[in-house]
Coordinates of C-alpha atoms in Angstrom, one line a residue:
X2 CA -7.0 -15.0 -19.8
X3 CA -3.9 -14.2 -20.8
X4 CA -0.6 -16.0 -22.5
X5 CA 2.6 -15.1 -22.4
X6 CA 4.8 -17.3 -25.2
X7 CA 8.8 -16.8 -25.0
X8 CA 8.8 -12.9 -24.3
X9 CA 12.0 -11.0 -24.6
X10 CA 12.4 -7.5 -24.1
X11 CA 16.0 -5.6 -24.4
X12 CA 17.0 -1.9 -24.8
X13 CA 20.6 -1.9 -26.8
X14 CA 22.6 -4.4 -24.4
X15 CA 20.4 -4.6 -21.1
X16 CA 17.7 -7.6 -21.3
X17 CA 15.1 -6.5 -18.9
X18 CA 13.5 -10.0 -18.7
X19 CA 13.7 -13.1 -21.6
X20 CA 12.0 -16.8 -22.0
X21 CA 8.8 -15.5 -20.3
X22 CA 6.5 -18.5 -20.3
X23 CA 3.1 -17.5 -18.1
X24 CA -0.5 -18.1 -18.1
X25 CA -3.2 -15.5 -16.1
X26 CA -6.2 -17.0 -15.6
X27 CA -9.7 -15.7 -14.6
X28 CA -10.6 -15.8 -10.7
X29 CA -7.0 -14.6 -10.0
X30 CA -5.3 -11.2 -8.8
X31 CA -1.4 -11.5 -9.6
X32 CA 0.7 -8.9 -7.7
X33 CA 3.5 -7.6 -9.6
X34 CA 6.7 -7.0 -8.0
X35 CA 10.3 -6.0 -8.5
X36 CA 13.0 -3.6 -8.0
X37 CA 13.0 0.3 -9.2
X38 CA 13.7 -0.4 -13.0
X39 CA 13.4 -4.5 -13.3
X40 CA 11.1 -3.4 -15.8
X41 CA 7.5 -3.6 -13.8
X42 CA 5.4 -1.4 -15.7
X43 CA 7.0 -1.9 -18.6
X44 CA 6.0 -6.0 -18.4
X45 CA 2.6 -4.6 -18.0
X46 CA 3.0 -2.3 -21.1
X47 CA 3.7 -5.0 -23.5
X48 CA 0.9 -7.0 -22.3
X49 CA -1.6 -3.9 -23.0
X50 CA 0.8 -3.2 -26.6
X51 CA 1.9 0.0 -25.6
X52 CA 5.2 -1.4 -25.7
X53 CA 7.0 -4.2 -28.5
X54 CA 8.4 -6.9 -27.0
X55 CA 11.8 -7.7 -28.8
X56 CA 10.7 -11.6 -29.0
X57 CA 7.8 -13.5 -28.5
X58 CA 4.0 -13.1 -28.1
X59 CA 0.7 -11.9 -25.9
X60 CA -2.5 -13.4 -26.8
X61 CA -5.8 -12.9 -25.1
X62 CA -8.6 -15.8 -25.1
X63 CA -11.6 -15.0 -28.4
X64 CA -13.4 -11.7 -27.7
X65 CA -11.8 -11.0 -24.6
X66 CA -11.7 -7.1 -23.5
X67 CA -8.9 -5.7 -21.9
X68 CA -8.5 -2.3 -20.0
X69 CA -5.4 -0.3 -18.4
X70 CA -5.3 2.3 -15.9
X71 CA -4.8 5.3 -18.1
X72 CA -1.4 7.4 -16.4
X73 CA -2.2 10.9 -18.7
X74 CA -4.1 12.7 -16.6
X75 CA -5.2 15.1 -19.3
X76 CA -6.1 13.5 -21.9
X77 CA -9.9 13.1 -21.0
X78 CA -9.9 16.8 -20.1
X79 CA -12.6 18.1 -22.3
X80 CA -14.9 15.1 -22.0
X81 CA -17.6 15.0 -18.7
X82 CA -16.4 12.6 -15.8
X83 CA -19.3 10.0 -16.8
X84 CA -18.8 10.3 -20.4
X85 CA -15.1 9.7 -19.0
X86 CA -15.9 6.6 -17.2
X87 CA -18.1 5.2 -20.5
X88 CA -15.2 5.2 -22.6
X89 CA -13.5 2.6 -20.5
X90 CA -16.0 0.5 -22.3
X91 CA -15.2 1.3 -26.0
X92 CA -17.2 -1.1 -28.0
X93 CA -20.4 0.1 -25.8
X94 CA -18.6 3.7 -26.0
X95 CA -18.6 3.0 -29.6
X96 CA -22.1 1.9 -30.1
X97 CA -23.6 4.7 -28.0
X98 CA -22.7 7.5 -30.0
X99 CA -23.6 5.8 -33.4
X100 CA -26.9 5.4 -32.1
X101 CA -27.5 8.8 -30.9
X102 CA -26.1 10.1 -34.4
X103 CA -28.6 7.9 -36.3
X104 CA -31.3 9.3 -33.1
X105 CA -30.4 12.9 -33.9
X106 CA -30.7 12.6 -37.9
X107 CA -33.2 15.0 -39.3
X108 CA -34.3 12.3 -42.0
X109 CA -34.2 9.7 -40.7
X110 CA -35.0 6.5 -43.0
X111 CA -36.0 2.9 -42.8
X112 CA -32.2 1.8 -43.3
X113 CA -31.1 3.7 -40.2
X114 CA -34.1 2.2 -38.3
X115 CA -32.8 -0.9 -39.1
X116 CA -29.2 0.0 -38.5
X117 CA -30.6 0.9 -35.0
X118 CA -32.5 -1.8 -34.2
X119 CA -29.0 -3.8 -34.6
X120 CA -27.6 -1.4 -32.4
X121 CA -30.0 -1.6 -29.4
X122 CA -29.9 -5.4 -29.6
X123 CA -25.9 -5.0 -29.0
X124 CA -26.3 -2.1 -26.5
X125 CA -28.8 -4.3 -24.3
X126 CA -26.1 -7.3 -24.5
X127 CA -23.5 -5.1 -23.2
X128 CA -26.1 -3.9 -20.1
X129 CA -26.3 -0.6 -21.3
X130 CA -29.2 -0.2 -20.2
X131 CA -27.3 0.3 -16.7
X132 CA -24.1 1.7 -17.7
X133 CA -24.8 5.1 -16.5
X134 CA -26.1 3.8 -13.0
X135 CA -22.6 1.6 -13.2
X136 CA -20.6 4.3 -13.9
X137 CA -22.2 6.1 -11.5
X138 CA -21.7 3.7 -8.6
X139 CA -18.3 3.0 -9.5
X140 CA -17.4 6.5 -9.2
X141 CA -19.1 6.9 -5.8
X142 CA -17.5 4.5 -4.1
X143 CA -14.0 6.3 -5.1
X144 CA -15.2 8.9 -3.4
X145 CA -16.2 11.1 -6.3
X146 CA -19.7 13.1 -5.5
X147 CA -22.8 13.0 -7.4
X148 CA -22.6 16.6 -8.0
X149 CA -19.4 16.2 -10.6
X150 CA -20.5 13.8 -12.3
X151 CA -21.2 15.7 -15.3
X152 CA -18.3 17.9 -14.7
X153 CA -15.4 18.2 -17.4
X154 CA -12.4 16.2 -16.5
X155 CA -10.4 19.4 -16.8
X156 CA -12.1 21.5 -13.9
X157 CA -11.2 18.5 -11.6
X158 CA -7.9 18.8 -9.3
X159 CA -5.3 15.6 -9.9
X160 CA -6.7 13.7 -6.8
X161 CA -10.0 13.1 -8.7
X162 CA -8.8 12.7 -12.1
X163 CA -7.0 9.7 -10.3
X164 CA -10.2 8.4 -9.3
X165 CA -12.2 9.1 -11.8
X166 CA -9.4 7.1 -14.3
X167 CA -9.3 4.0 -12.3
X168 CA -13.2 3.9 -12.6
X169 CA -12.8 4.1 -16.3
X170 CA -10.1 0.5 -16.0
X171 CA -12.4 -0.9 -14.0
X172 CA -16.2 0.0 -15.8
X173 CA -18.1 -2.7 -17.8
X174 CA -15.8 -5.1 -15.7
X175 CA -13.4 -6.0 -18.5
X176 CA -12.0 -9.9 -19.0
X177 CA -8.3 -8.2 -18.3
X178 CA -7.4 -5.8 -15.9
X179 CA -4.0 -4.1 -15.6
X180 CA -3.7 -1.5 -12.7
X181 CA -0.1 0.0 -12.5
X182 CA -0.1 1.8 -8.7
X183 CA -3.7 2.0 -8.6
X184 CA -3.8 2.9 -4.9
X185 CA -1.5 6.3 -5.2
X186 CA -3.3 9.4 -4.1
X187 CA -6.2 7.0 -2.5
X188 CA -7.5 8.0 0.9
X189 CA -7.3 4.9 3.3
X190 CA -11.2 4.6 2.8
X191 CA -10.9 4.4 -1.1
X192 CA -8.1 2.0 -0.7
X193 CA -10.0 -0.8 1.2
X194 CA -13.3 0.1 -0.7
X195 CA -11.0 -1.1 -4.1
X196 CA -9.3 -3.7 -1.8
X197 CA -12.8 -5.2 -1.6
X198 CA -13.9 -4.6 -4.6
X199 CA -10.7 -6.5 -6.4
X200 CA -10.9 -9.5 -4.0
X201 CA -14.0 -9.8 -5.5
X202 CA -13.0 -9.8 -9.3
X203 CA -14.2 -12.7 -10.8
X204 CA -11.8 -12.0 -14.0
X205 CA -7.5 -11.7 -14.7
X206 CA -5.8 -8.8 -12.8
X207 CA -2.4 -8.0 -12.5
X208 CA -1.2 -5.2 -10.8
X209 CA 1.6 -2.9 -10.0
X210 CA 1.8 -1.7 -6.4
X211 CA 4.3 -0.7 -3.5
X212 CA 1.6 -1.3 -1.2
X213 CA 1.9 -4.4 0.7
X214 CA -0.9 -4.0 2.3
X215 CA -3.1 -4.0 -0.5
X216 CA -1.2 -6.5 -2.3
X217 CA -1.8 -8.8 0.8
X218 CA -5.2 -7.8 0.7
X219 CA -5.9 -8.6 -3.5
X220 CA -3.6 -11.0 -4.7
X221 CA -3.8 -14.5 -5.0
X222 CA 0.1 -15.0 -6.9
X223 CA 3.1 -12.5 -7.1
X224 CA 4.8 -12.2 -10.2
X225 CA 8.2 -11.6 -9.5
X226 CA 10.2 -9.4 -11.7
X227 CA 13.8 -10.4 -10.7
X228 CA 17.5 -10.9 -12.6
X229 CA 15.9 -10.5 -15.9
X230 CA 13.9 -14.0 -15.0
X231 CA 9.8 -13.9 -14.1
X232 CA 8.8 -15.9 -11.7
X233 CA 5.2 -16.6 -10.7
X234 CA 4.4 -17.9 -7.3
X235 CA 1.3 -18.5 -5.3
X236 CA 0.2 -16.4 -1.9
X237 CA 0.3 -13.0 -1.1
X238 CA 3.1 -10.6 -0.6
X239 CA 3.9 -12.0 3.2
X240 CA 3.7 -15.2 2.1
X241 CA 6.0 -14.7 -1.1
X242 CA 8.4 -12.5 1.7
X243 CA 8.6 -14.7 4.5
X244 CA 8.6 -17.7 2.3
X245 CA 11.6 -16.7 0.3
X246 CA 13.6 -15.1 3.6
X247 CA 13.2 -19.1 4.8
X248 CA 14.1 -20.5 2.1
X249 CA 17.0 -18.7 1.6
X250 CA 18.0 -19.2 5.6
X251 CA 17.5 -22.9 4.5
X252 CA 19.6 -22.5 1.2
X253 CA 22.4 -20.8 3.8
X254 CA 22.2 -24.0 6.0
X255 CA 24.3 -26.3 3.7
X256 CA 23.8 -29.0 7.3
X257 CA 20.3 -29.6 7.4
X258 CA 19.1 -33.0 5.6
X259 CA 16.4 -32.5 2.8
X260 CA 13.6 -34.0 4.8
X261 CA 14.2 -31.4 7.6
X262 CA 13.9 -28.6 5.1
X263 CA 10.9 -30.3 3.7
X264 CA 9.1 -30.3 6.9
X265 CA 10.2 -27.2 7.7
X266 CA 8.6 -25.7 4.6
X267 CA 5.3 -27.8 5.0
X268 CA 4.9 -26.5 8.5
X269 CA 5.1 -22.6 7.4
X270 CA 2.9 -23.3 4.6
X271 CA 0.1 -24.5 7.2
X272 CA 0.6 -21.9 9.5
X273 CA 0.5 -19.3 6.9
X274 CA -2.6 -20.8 5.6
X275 CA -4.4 -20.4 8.7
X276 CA -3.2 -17.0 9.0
X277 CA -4.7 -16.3 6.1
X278 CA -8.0 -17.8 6.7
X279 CA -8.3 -15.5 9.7
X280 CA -7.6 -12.6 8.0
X281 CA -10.4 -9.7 7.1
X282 CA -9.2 -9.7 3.5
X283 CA -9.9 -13.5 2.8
X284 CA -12.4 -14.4 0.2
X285 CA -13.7 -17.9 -1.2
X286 CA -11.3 -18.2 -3.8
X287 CA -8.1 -17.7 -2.2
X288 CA -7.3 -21.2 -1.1
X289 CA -4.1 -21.8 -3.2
X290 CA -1.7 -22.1 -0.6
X291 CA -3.5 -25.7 0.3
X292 CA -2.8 -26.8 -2.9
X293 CA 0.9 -25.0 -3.0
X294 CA 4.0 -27.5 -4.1
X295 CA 6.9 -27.2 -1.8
X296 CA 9.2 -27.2 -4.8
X297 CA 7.6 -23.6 -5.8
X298 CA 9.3 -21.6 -2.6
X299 CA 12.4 -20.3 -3.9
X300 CA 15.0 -17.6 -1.9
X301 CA 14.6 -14.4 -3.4
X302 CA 18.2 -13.3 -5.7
X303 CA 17.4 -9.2 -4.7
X304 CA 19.6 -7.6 -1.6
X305 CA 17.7 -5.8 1.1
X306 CA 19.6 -2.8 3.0
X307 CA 20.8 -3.3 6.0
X308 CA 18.8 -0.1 7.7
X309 CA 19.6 -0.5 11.5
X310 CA 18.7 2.1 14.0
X311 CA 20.8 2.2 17.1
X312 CA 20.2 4.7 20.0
X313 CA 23.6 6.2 21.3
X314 CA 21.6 6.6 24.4
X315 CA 18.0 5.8 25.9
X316 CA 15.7 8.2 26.0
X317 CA 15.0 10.1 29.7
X318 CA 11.4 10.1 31.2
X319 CA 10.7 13.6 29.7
X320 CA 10.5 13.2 25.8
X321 CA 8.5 15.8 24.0
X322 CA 5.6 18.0 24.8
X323 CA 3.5 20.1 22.5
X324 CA 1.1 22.4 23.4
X325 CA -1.7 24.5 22.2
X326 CA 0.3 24.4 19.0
X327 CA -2.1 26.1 15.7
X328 CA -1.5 26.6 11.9
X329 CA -2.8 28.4 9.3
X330 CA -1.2 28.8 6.0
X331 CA -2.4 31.1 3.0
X332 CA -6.0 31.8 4.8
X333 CA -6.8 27.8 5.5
X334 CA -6.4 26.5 9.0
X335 CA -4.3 23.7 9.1
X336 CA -4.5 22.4 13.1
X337 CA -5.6 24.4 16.3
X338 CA -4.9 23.7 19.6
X339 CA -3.0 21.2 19.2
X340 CA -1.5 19.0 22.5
X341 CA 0.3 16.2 23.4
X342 CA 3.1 14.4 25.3
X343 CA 5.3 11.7 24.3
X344 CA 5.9 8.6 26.3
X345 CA 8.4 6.7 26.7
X346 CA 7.8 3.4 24.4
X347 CA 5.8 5.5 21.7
X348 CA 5.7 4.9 17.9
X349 CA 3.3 7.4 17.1
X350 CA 1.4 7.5 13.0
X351 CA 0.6 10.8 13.0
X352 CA -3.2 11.2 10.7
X353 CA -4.9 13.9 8.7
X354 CA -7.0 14.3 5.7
X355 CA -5.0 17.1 4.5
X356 CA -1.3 15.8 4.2
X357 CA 0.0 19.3 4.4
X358 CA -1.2 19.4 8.3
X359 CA 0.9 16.4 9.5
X360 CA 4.2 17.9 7.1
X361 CA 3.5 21.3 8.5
X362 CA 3.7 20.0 12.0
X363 CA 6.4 18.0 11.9
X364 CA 8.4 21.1 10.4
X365 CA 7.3 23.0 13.4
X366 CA 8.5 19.9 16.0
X367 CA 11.7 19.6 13.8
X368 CA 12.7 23.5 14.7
X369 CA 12.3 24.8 10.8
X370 CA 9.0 26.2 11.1
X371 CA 7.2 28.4 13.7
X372 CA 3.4 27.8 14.9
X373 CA 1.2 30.8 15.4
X374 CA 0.8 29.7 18.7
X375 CA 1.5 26.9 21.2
X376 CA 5.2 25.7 22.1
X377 CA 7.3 23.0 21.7
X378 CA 9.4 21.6 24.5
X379 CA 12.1 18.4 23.5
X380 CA 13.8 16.6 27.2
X381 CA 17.2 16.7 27.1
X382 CA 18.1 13.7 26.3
X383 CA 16.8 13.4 23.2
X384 CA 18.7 13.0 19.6
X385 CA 16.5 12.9 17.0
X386 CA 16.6 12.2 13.4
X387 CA 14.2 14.2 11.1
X388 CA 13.5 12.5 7.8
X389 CA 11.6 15.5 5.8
X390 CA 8.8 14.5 3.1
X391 CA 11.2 16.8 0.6
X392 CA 15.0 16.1 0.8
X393 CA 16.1 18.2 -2.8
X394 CA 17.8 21.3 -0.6
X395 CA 20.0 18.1 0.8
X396 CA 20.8 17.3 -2.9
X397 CA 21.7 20.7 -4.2
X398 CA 25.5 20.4 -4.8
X399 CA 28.1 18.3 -6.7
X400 CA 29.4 16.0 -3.8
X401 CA 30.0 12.9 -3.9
X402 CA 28.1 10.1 -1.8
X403 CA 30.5 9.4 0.5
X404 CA 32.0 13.1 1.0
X405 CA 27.9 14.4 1.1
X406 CA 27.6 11.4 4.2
X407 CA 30.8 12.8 5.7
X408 CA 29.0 16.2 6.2
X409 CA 26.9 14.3 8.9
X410 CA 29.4 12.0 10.6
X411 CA 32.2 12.7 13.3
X412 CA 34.2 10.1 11.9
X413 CA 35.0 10.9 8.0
X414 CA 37.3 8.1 7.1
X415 CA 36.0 6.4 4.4
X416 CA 36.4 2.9 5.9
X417 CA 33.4 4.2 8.3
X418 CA 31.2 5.9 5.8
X419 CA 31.5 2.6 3.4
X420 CA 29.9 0.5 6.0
X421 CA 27.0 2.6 6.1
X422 CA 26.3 2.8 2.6
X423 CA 27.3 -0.7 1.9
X424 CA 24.4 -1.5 4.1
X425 CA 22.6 0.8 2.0
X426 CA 23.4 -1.2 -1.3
X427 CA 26.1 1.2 -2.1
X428 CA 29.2 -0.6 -3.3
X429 CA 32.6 -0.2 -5.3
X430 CA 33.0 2.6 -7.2
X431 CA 29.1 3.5 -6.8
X432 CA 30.3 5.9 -3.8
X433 CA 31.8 8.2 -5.5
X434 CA 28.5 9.0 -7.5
X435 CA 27.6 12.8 -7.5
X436 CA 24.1 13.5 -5.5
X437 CA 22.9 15.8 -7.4
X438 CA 22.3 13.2 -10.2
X439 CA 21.1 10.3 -8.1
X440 CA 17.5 8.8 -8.3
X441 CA 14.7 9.3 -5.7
X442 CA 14.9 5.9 -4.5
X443 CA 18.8 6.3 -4.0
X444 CA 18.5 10.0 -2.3
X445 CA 16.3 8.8 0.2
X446 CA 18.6 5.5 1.0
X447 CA 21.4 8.3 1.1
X448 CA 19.3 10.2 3.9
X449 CA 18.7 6.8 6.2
X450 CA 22.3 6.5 6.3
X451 CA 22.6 10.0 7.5
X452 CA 19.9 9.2 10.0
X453 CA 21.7 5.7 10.6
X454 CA 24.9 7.8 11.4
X455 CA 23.4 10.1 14.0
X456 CA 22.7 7.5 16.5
X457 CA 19.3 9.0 17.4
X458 CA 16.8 7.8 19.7
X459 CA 14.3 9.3 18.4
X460 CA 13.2 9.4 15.1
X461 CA 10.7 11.7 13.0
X462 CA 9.7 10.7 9.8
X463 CA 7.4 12.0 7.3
X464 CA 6.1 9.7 4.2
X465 CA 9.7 7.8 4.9
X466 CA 8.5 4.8 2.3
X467 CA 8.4 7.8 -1.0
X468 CA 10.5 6.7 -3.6
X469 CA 11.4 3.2 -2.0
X470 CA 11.0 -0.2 -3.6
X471 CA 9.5 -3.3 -1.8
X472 CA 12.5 -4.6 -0.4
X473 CA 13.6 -1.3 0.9
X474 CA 10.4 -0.5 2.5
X475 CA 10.3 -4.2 4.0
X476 CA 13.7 -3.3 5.6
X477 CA 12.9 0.4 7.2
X478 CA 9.8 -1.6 8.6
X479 CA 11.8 -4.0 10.0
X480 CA 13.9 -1.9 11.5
X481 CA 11.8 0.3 12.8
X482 CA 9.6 -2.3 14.7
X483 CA 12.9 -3.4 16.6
X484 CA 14.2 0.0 17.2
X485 CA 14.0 0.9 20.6
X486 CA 13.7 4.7 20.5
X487 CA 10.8 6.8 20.2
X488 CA 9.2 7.2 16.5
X489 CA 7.0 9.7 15.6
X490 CA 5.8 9.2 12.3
X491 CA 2.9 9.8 9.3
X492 CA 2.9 7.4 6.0
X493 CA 0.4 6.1 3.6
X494 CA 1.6 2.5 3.7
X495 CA -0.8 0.8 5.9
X496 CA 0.9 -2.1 6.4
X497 CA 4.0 0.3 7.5
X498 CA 1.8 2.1 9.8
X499 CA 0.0 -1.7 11.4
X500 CA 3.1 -2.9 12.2
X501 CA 4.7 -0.2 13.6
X502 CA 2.7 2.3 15.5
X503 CA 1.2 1.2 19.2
X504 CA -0.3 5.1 19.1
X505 CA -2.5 7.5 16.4
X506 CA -2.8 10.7 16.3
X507 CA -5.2 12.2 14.0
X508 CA -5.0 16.2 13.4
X509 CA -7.9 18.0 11.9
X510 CA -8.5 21.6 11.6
X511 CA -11.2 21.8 14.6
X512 CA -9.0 19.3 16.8
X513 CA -7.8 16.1 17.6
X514 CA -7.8 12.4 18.3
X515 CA -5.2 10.7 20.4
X516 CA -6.1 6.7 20.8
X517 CA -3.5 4.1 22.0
X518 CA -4.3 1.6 19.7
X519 CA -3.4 -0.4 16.5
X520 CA -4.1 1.2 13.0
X521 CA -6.7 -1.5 11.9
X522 CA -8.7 -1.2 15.3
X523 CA -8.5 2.6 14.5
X524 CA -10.0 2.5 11.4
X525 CA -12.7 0.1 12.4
X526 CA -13.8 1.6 15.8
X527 CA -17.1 3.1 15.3
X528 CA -16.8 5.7 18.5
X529 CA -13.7 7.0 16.9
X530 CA -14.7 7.4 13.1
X531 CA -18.1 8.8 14.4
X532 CA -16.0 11.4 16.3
X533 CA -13.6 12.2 13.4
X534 CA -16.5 12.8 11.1
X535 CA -17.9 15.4 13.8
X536 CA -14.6 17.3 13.3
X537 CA -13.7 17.3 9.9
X538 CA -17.5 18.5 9.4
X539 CA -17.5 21.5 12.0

């Protein structure tokens, strides 16, 4: 458990958040969100006292442990990965190696038998009898093989340190639990094999994630990180979302009578909860939206862009065909062979297990990249808009926002350009910021106004939620589910990928998959995982 009493924290005049009251309890997952900079992980810093709050207090319930997802990824470096993933338990950590030092003294007395009796009698209370097997399981299911195990952390590439770091938050299964954006550099596998795992918990969590997917999947309250206020509220992500989009449609409706809105409210909360009974992620202990007072659904205070997608013109029956197109880049084969035609009606989540294939491919369809065999044929009445994984060559110079937008539009008043960015959340005197010193978040809202601008019906994107927070992401997904073009896509947000896509494509270095279907039947249908696995294995 733990207790948040009148927290403050401010940096010179700027008051991230102040009069924090909250309570975490055991059996609960809270799901922390916020805008880039409301202060996410730093909320979670003062709770682990990496970071003094400028008022009030954390307190944890008597002898409770608490462990954070470490973010050096070198600091373990000279330790062994299970040695690595011990240390997330330090009291057992600590009473290991004082009991192999009083083991490995060459006279050893009576005093230090004693002193180790103690010693087992605490290490058997703590399980350590089964810490290594623990440890060992734990790093298995994040996909880290037996075989490095006893590896040093520092011959391991970033994508395992990751993994074998989140082991070490989540060994000995600690009272408190603070994950901040546990699921980055996850395979889709690893992800739901942790999404289980946390529904699961039986102690506090809080975590930090732009994944709504997995939020939906884990939490059982969001934290909301908002106008220097936290609010807690119970549900998932959709529910917190769709609640607080009603409630503020209700909040606009000065008309409706109070008992309308009430029964309003009491009707989404039912459907909702059924939804949520149905779902795969469910578990026992997620029944809070039964007991959920009306009062509690609030309208959300943050803006959402306005990212709309309109077609200039509809797409002809000939779209795009690829064929025979293959890859190989510094020795390693990237795709071979690869073939396929686009529909009309397609929103396509392009797949590999090597993200360099998909960014590589979609280069080569964009025009800025040649294959080393195999063509690429666009209809004629295709626009399309090409949303690259890196955008810094765009950023290179000392414009301005709305003279770098102008670059892309036929119309360059600034009357025109301010309606795009103002959908984009640019305002006032904020357009005449220089790129060059802009954040990631706001390059990539300046690149879906350049794609807004273009009119395209057709639409490439590669990893388009990077650098976005929660209510941009919910936006582009929006928008992209009502746009009527073509899209052609790859992204690690499933929920992005769910809700969008009616087709995958999977590319592998020995071939392909092409399946009209929805993203969770994709990852659940046997035939087709069965086939993958043939593949990626030739």
């Amino acid at each position: 458990m733990i207790t948040v009493s009148n927290l403050e924290v401010q940096y010179g005049k700027r008051v991230l958040f102040k009069d924090v009251n909250l309570k975490f309890t055991p059996g609960n997952c809270y799901g922390v969100i916020g805008a880039n900079g409301a202060g996410k992980s730093t909320f979670l810093k003062v709770l682990s006292g990496d970071v003094t709050p400028s008022r009030g207090s954390v307190s944890f319930g008597p002898s409770e442990r608490l462990s954070v997802l470490k973010q050096d990824h070198f600091e373990f470096d000279k330790h062994t990965v299970l040695d690595t993933v011990l240390m997330g338990h330090q009291p057992l950590w600590t009473i290991m190696n004082e009991k192999n030092a009083l083991y490995a003294k060459p006279d050893f007395s009576d005093e230090d038998g004693i002193k180790v009796g103690e010693l087992e009698e605490k290490f058997a209370e703590m399980d350590g009898w089964n810490a290594e097997s623990d440890a060992a399981n734990l790093l298995s299911g994040l996909g880290i093989k037996e075989h490095l195990h006893y590896e040093l952390m520092g011959h391991l590439n970033a994508k395992e340190k990751v993994r074998v770091l989140l082991a070490q938050a989540l060994f000995g299964k600690p009272d408190n639990l603070l994950l901040d954006e546990p699921t980055n550099d996850l395979d889709v596998n690893t992800i739901m094999w942790l999404e289980n795992y946390l529904s699961n918990y039986e102690n506090t969590v809080l975590v930090v994630s732009h994944d709504r997917h997995f939020l939906d999947a884990i939490s059982t309250h969001i934290i909301d990180i908002d106008y220097s206020d936290i609010n807690l509220f119970s549900g998932n992500y959709s529910f917190w979302y769709e609640s607080s989009q009603l409630a503020a449609r209700q909040q606009a409706n000065q008309n409706k009578k109070a008992e309308e809105k009430k029964k309003e409210l009491m009707e989404f909360i039912q459907r909702f909860s059924a939804n949520v009974a149905k779902s795969k992620q469910t578990t026992s202990r997620k029944k809070m939206l039964e007991k959920l007072n009306v009062e509690e659904i609030k309208p959300s205070m943050r803006k959402y862009p306005g990212i709309i997608f309109q077609p200039e013109r509809e797409t002809g029956t000939k779209i795009l065909a690829v064929d025979g197109l293959s890859k190989t880049v510094n020795g390693e084969k990237l795709f071979d062979k690869v073939s396929f035609t686009i529909e009309k009606g397609d929103k396509v989540a392009f797949l590999s297990r090597e993200p360099r294939a998909i960014t590589t491919l979609f280069e080569i369809i964009a025009g800025h990249d040649q294959p080393d065999s195999g063509m690429v044929e666009w209809g004629v009445t295709i626009n399309s808009a090409y949303l690259p994984l890196n955008n810094s060559d765009f950023f290179n110079n000392e414009l301005s926002i709305v003279d770098w937008l102008a670059q892309f539009s036929d119309d360059t008043s600034e009357l025109y350009l301010r309606g795009y960015l103002g959908k984009m959340l640019f305002s006032g005197e904020e357009i005449y910021k220089k790129v060059n010193v802009l954040s990631g978040g706001e390059k990539m809202r300046c690149m879906i106004a350049r794609m807004m601008i273009k009119q395209a019906n057709t639409l490439l994107l590669d990893s388009p939620t990077n650098h976005l927070d929660l209510e941009s992401i919910q936006a582009f997904n929006n928008a992209l589910v009502s746009f009527k073009g073509i899209v052609l896509m790859t992204s690690h947000d499933h929920e992005f990928i769910n809700t969008v896509a009616n087709r995958i494509i999977e590319i592998t270095p020995n071939g392909m998959i092409d399946k009209y279907m929805e993203y969770d039947d994709y990852l659940f249908d046997e035939r087709v995982q069965e086939n993958l696995e043939k593949l990626y294995n030739q």
